[in-house]
PDB file of C-alpha atoms in Angstrom:
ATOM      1  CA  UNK A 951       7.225 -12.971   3.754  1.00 87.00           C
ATOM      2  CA  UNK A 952      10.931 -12.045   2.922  1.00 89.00           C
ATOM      3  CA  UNK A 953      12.302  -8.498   3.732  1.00 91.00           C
ATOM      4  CA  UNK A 954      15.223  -6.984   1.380  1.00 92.00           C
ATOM      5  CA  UNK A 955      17.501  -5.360   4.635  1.00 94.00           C
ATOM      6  CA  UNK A 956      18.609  -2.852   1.922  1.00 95.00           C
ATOM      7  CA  UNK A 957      14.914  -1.992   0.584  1.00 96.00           C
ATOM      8  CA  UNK A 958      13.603  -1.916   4.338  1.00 96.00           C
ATOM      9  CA  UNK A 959      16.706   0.328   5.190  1.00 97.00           C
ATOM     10  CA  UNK A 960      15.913   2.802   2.149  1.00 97.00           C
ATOM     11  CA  UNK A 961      11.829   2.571   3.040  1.00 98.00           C
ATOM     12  CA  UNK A 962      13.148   3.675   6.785  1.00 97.00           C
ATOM     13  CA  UNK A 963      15.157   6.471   5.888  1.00 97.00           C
ATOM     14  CA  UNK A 964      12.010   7.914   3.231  1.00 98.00           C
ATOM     15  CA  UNK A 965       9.285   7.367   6.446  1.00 98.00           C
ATOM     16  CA  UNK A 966      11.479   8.929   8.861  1.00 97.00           C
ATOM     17  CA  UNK A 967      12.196  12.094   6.441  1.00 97.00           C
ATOM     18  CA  UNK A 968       8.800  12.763   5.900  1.00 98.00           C
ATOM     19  CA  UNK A 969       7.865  12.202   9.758  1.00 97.00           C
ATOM     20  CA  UNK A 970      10.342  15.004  10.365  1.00 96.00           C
ATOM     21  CA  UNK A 971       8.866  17.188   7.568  1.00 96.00           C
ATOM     22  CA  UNK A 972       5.342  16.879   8.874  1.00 96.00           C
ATOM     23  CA  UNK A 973       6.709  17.871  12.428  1.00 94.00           C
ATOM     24  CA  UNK A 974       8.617  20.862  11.123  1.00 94.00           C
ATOM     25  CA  UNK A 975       5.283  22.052   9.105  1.00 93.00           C
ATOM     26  CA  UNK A 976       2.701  21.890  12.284  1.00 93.00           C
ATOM     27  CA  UNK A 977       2.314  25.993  12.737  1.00 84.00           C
ATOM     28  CA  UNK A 978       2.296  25.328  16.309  1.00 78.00           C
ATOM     29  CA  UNK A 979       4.649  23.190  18.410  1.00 66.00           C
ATOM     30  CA  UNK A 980       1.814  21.908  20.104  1.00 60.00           C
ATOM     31  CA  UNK A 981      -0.068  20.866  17.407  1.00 75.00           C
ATOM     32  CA  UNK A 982      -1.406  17.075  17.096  1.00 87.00           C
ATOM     33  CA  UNK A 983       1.001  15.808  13.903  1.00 92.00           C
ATOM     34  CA  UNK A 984      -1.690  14.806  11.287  1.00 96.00           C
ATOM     35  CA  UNK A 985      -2.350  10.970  10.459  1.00 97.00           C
ATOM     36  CA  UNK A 986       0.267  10.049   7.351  1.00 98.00           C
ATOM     37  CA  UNK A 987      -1.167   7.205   5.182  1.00 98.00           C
ATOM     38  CA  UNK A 988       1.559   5.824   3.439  1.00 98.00           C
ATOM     39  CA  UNK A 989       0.030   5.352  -0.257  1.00 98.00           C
ATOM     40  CA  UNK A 990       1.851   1.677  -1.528  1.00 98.00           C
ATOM     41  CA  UNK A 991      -0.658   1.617  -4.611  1.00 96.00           C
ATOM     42  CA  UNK A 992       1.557  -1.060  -7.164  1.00 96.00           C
ATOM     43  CA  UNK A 993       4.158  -1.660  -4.855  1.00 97.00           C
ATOM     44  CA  UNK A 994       4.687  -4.960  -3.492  1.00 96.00           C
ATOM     45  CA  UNK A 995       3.243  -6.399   0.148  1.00 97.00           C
ATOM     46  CA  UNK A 996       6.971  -7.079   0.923  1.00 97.00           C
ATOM     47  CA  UNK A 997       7.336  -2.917   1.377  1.00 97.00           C
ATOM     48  CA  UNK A 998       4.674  -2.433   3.655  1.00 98.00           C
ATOM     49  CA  UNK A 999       5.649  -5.245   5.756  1.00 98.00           C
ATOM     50  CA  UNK A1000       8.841  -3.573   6.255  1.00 97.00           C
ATOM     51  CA  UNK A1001       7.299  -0.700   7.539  1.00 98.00           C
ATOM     52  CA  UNK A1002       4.906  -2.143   9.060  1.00 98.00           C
ATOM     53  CA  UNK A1003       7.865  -4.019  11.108  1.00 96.00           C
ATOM     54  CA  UNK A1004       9.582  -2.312  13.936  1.00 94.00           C
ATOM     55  CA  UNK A1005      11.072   0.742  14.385  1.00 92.00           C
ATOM     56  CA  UNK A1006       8.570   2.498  12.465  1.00 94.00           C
ATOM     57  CA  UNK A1007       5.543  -0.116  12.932  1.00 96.00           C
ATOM     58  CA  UNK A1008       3.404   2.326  10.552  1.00 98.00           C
ATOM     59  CA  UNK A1009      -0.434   1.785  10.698  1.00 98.00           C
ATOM     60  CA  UNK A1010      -2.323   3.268   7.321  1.00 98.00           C
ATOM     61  CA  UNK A1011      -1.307   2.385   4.148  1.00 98.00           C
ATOM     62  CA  UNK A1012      -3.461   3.447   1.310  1.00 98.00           C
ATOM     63  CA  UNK A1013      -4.590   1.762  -1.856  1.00 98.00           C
ATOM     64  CA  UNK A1014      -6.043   2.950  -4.791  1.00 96.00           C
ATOM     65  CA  UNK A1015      -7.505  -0.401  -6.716  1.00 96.00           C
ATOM     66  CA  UNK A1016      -9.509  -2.627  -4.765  1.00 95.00           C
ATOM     67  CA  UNK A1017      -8.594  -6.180  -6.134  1.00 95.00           C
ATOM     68  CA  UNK A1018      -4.761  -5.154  -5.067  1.00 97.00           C
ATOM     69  CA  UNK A1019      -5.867  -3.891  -1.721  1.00 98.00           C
ATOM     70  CA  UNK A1020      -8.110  -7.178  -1.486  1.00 97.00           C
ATOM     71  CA  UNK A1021      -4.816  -9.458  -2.242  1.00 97.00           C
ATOM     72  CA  UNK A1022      -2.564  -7.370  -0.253  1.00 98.00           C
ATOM     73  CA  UNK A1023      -4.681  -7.139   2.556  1.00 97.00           C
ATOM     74  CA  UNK A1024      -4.880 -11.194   2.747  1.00 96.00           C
ATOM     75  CA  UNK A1025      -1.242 -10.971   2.580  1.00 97.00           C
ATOM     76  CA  UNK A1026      -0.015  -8.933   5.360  1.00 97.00           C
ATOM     77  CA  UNK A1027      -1.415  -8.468   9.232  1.00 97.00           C
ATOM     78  CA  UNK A1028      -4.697  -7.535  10.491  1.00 95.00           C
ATOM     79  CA  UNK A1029      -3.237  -5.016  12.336  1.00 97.00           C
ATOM     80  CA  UNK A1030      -2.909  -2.625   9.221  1.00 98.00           C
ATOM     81  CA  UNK A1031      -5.272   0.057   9.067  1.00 98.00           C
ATOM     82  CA  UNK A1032      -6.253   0.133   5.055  1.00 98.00           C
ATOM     83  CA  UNK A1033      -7.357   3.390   3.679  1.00 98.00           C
ATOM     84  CA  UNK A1034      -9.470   3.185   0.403  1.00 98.00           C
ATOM     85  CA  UNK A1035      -8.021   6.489  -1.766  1.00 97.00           C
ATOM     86  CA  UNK A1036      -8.840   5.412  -5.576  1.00 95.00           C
ATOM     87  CA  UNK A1037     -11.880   6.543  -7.284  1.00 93.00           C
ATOM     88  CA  UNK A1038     -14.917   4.268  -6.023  1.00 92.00           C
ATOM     89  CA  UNK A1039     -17.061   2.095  -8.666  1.00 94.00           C
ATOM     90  CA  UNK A1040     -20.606   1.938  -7.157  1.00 96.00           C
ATOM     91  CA  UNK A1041     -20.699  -1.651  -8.029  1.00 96.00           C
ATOM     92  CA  UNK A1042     -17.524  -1.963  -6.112  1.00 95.00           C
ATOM     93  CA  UNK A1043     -18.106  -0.315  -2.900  1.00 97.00           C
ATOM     94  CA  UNK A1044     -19.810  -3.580  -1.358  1.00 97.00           C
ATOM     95  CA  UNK A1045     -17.725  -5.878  -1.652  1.00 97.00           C
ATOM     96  CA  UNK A1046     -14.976  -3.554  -0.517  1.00 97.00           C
ATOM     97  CA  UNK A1047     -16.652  -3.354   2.759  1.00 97.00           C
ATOM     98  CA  UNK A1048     -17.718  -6.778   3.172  1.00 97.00           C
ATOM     99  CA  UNK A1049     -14.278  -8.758   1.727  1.00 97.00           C
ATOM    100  CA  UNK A1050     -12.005  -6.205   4.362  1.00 97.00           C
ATOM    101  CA  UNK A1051     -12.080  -6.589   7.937  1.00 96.00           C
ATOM    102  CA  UNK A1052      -9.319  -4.245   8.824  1.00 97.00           C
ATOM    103  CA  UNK A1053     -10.633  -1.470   5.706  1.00 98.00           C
ATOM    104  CA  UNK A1054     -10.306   1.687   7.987  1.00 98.00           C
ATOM    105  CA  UNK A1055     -11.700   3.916   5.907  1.00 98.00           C
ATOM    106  CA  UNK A1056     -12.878   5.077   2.566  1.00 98.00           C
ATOM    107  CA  UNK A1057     -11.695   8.282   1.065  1.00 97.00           C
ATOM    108  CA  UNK A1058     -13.501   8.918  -1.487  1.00 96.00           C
ATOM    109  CA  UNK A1059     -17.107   8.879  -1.609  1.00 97.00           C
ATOM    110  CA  UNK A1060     -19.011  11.517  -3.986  1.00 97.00           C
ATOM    111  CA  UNK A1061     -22.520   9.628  -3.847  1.00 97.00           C
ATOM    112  CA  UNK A1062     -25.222   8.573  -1.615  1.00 98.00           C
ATOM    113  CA  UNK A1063     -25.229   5.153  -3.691  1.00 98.00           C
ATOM    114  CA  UNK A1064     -22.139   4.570  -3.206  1.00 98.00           C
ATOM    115  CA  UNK A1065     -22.355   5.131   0.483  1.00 98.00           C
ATOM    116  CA  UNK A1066     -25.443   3.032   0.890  1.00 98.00           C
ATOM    117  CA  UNK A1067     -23.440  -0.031  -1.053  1.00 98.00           C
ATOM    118  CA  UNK A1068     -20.484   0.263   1.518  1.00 98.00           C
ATOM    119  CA  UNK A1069     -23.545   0.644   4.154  1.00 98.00           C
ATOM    120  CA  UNK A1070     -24.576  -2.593   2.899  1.00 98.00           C
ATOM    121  CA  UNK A1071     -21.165  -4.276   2.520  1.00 98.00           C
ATOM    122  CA  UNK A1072     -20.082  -3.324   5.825  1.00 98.00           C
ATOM    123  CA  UNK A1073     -23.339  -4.640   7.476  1.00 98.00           C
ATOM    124  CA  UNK A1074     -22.919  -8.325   5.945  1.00 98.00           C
ATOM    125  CA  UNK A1075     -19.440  -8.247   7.418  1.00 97.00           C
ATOM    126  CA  UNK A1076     -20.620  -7.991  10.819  1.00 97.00           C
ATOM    127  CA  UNK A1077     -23.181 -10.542   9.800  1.00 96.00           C
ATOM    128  CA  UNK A1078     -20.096 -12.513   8.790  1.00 96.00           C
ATOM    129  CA  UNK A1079     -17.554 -11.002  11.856  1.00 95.00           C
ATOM    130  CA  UNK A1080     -19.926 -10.446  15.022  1.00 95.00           C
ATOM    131  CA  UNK A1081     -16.801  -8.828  16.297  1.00 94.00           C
ATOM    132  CA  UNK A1082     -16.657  -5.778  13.896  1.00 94.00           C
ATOM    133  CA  UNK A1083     -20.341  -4.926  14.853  1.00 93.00           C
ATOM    134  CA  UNK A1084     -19.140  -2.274  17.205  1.00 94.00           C
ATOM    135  CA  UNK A1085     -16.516  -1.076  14.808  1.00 96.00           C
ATOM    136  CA  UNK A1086     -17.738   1.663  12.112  1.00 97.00           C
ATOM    137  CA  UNK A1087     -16.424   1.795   8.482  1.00 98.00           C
ATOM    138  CA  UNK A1088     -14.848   5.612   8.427  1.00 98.00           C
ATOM    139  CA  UNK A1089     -15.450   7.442   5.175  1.00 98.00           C
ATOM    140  CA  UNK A1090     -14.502  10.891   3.846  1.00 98.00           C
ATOM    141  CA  UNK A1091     -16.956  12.617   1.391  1.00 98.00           C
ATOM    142  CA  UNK A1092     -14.711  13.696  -1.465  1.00 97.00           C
ATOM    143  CA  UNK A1093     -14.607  17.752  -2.622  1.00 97.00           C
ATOM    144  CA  UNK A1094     -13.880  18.513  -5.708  1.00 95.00           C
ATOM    145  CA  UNK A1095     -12.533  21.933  -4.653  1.00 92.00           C
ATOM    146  CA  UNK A1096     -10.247  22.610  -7.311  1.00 84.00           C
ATOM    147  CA  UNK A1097     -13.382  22.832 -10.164  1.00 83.00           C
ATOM    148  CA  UNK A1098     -11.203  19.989 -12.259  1.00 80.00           C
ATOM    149  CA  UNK A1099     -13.767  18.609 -14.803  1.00 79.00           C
ATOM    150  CA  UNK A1100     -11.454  15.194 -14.580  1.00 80.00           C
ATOM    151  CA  UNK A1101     -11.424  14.812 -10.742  1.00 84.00           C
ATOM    152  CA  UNK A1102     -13.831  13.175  -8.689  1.00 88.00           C
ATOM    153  CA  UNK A1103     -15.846  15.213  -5.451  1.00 95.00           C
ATOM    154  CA  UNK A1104     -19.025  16.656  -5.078  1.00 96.00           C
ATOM    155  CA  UNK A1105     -19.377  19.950  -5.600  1.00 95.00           C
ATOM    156  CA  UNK A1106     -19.094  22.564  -2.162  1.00 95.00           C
ATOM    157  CA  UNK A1107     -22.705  23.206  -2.363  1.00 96.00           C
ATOM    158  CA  UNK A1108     -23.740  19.615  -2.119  1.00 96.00           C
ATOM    159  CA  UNK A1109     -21.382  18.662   0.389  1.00 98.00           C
ATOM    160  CA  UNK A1110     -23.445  19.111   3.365  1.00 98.00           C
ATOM    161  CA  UNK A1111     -26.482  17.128   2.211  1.00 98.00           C
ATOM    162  CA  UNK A1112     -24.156  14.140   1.173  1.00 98.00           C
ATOM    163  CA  UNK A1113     -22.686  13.789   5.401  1.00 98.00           C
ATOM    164  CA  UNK A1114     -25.972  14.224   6.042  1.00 98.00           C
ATOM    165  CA  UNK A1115     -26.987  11.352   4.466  1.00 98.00           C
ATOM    166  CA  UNK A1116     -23.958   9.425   5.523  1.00 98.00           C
ATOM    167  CA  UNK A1117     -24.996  10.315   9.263  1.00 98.00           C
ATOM    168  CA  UNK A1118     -28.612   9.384   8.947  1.00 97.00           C
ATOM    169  CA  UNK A1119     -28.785   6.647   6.390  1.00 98.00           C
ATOM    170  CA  UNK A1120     -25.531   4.914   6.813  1.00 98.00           C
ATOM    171  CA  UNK A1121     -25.363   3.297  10.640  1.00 97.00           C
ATOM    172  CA  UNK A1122     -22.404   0.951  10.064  1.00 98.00           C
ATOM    173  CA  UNK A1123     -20.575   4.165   8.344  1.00 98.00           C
ATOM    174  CA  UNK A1124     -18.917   6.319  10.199  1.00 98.00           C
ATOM    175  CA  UNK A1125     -18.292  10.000   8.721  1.00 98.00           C
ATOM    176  CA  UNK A1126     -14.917  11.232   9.351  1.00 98.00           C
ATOM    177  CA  UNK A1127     -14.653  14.028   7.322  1.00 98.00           C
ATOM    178  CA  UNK A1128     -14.104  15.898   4.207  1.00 98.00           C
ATOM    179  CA  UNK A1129     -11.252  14.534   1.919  1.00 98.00           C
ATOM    180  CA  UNK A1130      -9.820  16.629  -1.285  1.00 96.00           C
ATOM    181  CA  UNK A1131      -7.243  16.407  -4.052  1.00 92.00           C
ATOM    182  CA  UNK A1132      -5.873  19.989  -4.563  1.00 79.00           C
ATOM    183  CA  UNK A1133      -4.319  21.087  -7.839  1.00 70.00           C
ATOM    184  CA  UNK A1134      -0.957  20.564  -8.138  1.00 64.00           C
ATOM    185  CA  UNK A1135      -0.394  23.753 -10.306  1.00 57.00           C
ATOM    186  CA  UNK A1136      -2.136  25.745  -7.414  1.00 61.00           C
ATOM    187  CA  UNK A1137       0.267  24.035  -5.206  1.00 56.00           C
ATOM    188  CA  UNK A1138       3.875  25.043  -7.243  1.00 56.00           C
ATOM    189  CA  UNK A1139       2.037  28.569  -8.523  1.00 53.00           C
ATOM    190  CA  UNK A1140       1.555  30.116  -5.049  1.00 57.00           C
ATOM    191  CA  UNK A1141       2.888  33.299  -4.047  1.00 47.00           C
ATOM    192  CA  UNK A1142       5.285  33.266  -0.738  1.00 57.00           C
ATOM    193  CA  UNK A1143       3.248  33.469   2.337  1.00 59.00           C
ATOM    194  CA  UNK A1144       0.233  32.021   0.301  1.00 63.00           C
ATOM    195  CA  UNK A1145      -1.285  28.356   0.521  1.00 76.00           C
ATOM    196  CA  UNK A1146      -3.007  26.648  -2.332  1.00 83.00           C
ATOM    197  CA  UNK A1147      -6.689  27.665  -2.486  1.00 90.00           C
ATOM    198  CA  UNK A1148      -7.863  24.053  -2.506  1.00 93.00           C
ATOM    199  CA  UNK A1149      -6.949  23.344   0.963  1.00 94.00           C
ATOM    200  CA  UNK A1150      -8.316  27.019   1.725  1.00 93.00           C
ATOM    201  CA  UNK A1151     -11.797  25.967   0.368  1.00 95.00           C
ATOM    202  CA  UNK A1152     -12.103  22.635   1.792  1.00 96.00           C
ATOM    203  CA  UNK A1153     -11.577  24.260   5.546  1.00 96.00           C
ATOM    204  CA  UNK A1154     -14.572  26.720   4.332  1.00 96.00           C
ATOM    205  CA  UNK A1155     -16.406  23.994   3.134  1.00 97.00           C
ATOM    206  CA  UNK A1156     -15.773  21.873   6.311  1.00 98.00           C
ATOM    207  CA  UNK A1157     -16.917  24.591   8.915  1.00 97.00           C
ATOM    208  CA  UNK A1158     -20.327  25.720   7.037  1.00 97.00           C
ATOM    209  CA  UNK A1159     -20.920  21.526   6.730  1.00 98.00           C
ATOM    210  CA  UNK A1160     -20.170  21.957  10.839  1.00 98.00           C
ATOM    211  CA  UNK A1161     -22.713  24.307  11.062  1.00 97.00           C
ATOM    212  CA  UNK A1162     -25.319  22.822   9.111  1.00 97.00           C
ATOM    213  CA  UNK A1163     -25.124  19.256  10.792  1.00 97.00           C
ATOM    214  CA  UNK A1164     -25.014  21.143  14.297  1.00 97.00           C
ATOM    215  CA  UNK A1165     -21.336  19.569  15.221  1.00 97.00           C
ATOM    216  CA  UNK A1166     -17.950  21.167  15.890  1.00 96.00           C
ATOM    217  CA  UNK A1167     -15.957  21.826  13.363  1.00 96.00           C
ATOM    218  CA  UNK A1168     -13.140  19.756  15.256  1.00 94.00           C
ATOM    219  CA  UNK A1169     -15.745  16.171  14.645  1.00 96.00           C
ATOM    220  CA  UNK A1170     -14.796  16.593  10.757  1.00 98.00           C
ATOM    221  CA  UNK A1171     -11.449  15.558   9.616  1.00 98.00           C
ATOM    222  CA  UNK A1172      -9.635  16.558   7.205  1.00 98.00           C
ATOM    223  CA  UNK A1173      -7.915  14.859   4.502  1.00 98.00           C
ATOM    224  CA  UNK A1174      -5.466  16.713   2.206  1.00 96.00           C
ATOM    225  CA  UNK A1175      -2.338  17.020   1.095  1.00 94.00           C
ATOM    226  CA  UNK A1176      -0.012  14.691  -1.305  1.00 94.00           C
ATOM    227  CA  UNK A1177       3.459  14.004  -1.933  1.00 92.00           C
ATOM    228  CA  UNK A1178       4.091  17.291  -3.496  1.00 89.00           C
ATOM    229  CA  UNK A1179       2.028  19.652  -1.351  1.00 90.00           C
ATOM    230  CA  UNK A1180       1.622  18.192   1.622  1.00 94.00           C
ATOM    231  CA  UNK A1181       3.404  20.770   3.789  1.00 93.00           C
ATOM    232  CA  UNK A1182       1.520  23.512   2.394  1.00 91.00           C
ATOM    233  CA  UNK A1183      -2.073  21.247   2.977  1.00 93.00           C
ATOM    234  CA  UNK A1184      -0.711  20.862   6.679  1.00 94.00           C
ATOM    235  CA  UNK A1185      -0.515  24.846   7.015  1.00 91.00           C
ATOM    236  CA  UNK A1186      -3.537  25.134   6.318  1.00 92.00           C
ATOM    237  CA  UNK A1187      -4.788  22.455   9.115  1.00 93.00           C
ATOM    238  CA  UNK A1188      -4.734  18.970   7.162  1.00 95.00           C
ATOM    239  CA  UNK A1189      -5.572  16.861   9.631  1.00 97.00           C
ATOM    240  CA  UNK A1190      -4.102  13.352   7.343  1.00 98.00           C
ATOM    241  CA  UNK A1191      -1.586  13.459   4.457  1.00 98.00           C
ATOM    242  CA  UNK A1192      -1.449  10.819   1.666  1.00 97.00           C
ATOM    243  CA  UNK A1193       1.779  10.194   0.966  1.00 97.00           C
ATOM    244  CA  UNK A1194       3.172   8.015  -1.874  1.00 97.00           C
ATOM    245  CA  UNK A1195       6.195   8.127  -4.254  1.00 96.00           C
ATOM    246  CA  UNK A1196       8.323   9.993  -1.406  1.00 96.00           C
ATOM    247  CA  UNK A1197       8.229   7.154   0.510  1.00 98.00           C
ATOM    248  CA  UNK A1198       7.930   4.183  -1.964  1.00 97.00           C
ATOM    249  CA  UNK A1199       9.573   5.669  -4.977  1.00 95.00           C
ATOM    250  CA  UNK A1200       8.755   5.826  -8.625  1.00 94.00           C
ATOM    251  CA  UNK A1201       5.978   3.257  -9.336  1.00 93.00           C
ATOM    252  CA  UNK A1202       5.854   0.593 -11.976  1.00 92.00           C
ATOM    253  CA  UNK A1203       3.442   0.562 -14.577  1.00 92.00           C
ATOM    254  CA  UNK A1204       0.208  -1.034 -13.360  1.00 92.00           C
ATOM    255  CA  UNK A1205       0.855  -4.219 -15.769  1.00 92.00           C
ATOM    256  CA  UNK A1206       4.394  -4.658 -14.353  1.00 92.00           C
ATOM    257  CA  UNK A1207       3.224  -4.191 -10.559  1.00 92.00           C
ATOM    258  CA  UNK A1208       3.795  -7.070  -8.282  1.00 93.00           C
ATOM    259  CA  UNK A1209       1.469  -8.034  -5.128  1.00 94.00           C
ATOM    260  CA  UNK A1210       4.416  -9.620  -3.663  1.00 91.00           C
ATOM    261  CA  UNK A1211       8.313  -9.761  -4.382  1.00 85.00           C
ATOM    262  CA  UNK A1212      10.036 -13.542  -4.561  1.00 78.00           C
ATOM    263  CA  UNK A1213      13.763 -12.408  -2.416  1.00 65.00           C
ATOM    264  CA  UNK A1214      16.453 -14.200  -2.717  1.00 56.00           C
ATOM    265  CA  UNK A1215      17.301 -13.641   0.865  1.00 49.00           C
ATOM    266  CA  UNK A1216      20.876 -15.506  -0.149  1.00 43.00           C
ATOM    267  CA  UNK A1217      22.201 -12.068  -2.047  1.00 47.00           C
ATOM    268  CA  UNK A1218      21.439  -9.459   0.312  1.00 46.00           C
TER     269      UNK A1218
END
């Protein structure tokens, strides 16, 4: 698959800028940097090669619609670690996990249905794969912390019973953590010396799950922080960022997105 040298060189620059940023945000210089899934939702294959490709040879990438991440993921190397960030169709969660070998994880799960379909899409996959039996799909449960009537997540209060069922019902599932989407008002409205109250919640949330499941806080992830508040989400002990259009750039509309760009390697 063709690489632009000019797009790889701008896609370089982006990764490396937001590598430093995460760095400079860690309160402690001895902090673990948090995972950064690079989100390349409707931008072609021919990116995340790039980055993919050395220097950088970046791991997650994150999709949001599962018949792009399905073509992509033919596409481009095994070696990519997909993350599954898009709002989750029960009727689509099994054949997410069974058509995916290398799907690392799925963000976004806000029912035990859902769940038990990737539970059951995962397990024909091994069927399939015998060499992905000892290999666990990772999910996040999805909070809605922010109270967002249009957002996906379960509410606080039903979080713990949710992992609970992950841990119990769902052996090929592996639960990872606690994933949320904070307001982006809370983000740009907070006072100096404040973080947005999202991020604050979801650590609650995450420590009383802890406690009811009888595990350490450290065994749950978690997953927050975006493009424009992902410094503030790392404050506050993010343990990934989803990162998009700071990397990638402005997306296309989803009817003029391309799984792959045709480069005329002759005019670069």
């Amino acid at each position: 698959m063709p690489i632009s040298p000019s797009r790889a060189s701008t896609l370089s620059t982006n990764l490396a800028s937001i590598l430093t940023r995460i760095s400079s945000a860690l309160p402690h210089s001895s902090s673990l940097p948090p995972r950064l899934v690079a989100v390349s939702k409707l931008k072609p294959a021919n990116d995340i090669l790039a980055l993919h490709s050395p220097p950088h040879s970046h791991l997650h990438f994150g999709e949001n619609y599962q018949q792009e991440l399905l073509e992509k993921s033919k596409l481009l190397p095994r070696e990519i670690r997909w993350h599954f960030v898009g709002a989750l169709q029960t009727n689509k969660c099994k054949p997410l996990a069974e058509q995916i070998p290398n799907l690392w994880c799925v963000e976004s799960i806000d029912a035990a249905k859902k769940a038990d379909q990737l539970q059951k899409g995962r397990e024909a996959l091994c069927q399939r794969e015998p060499d992905y039996s000892d290999i666990p799909l990772r999910v996040f449960v999805q909070v809605n912390t922010s109270g967002e009537e249009e957002k996906s997540g379960v509410e606080p209060q039903e979080t713990a019973a949710l992992c609970k069922h992950i841990r119990e019902q769902c052996p090929r599932l592996k639960l990872q953590g606690l994933m949320t989407i904070g307001a982006i008002a809370r983000s740009r409205g907070v006072a100096e010396g404040k973080e947005n109250e999202d991020f604050v919640t979801l650590l609650e949330v995450r420590d009383q799950v802890a406690k009811e499941l009888g595990v350490s806080e450290e065994e749950l992830e978690l997953s927050m922080g975006m493009s424009e508040d992902f410094e503030s989400a790392i404050r506050c002990g993010s343990n990934e960022v989803r990162v998009g259009s700071t990397i990638f750039g402005e997306r296309p509309a989803k009817k003029d997105a391309q799984i792959k760009d045709d480069i005329d390697q002759g005019k670069e």
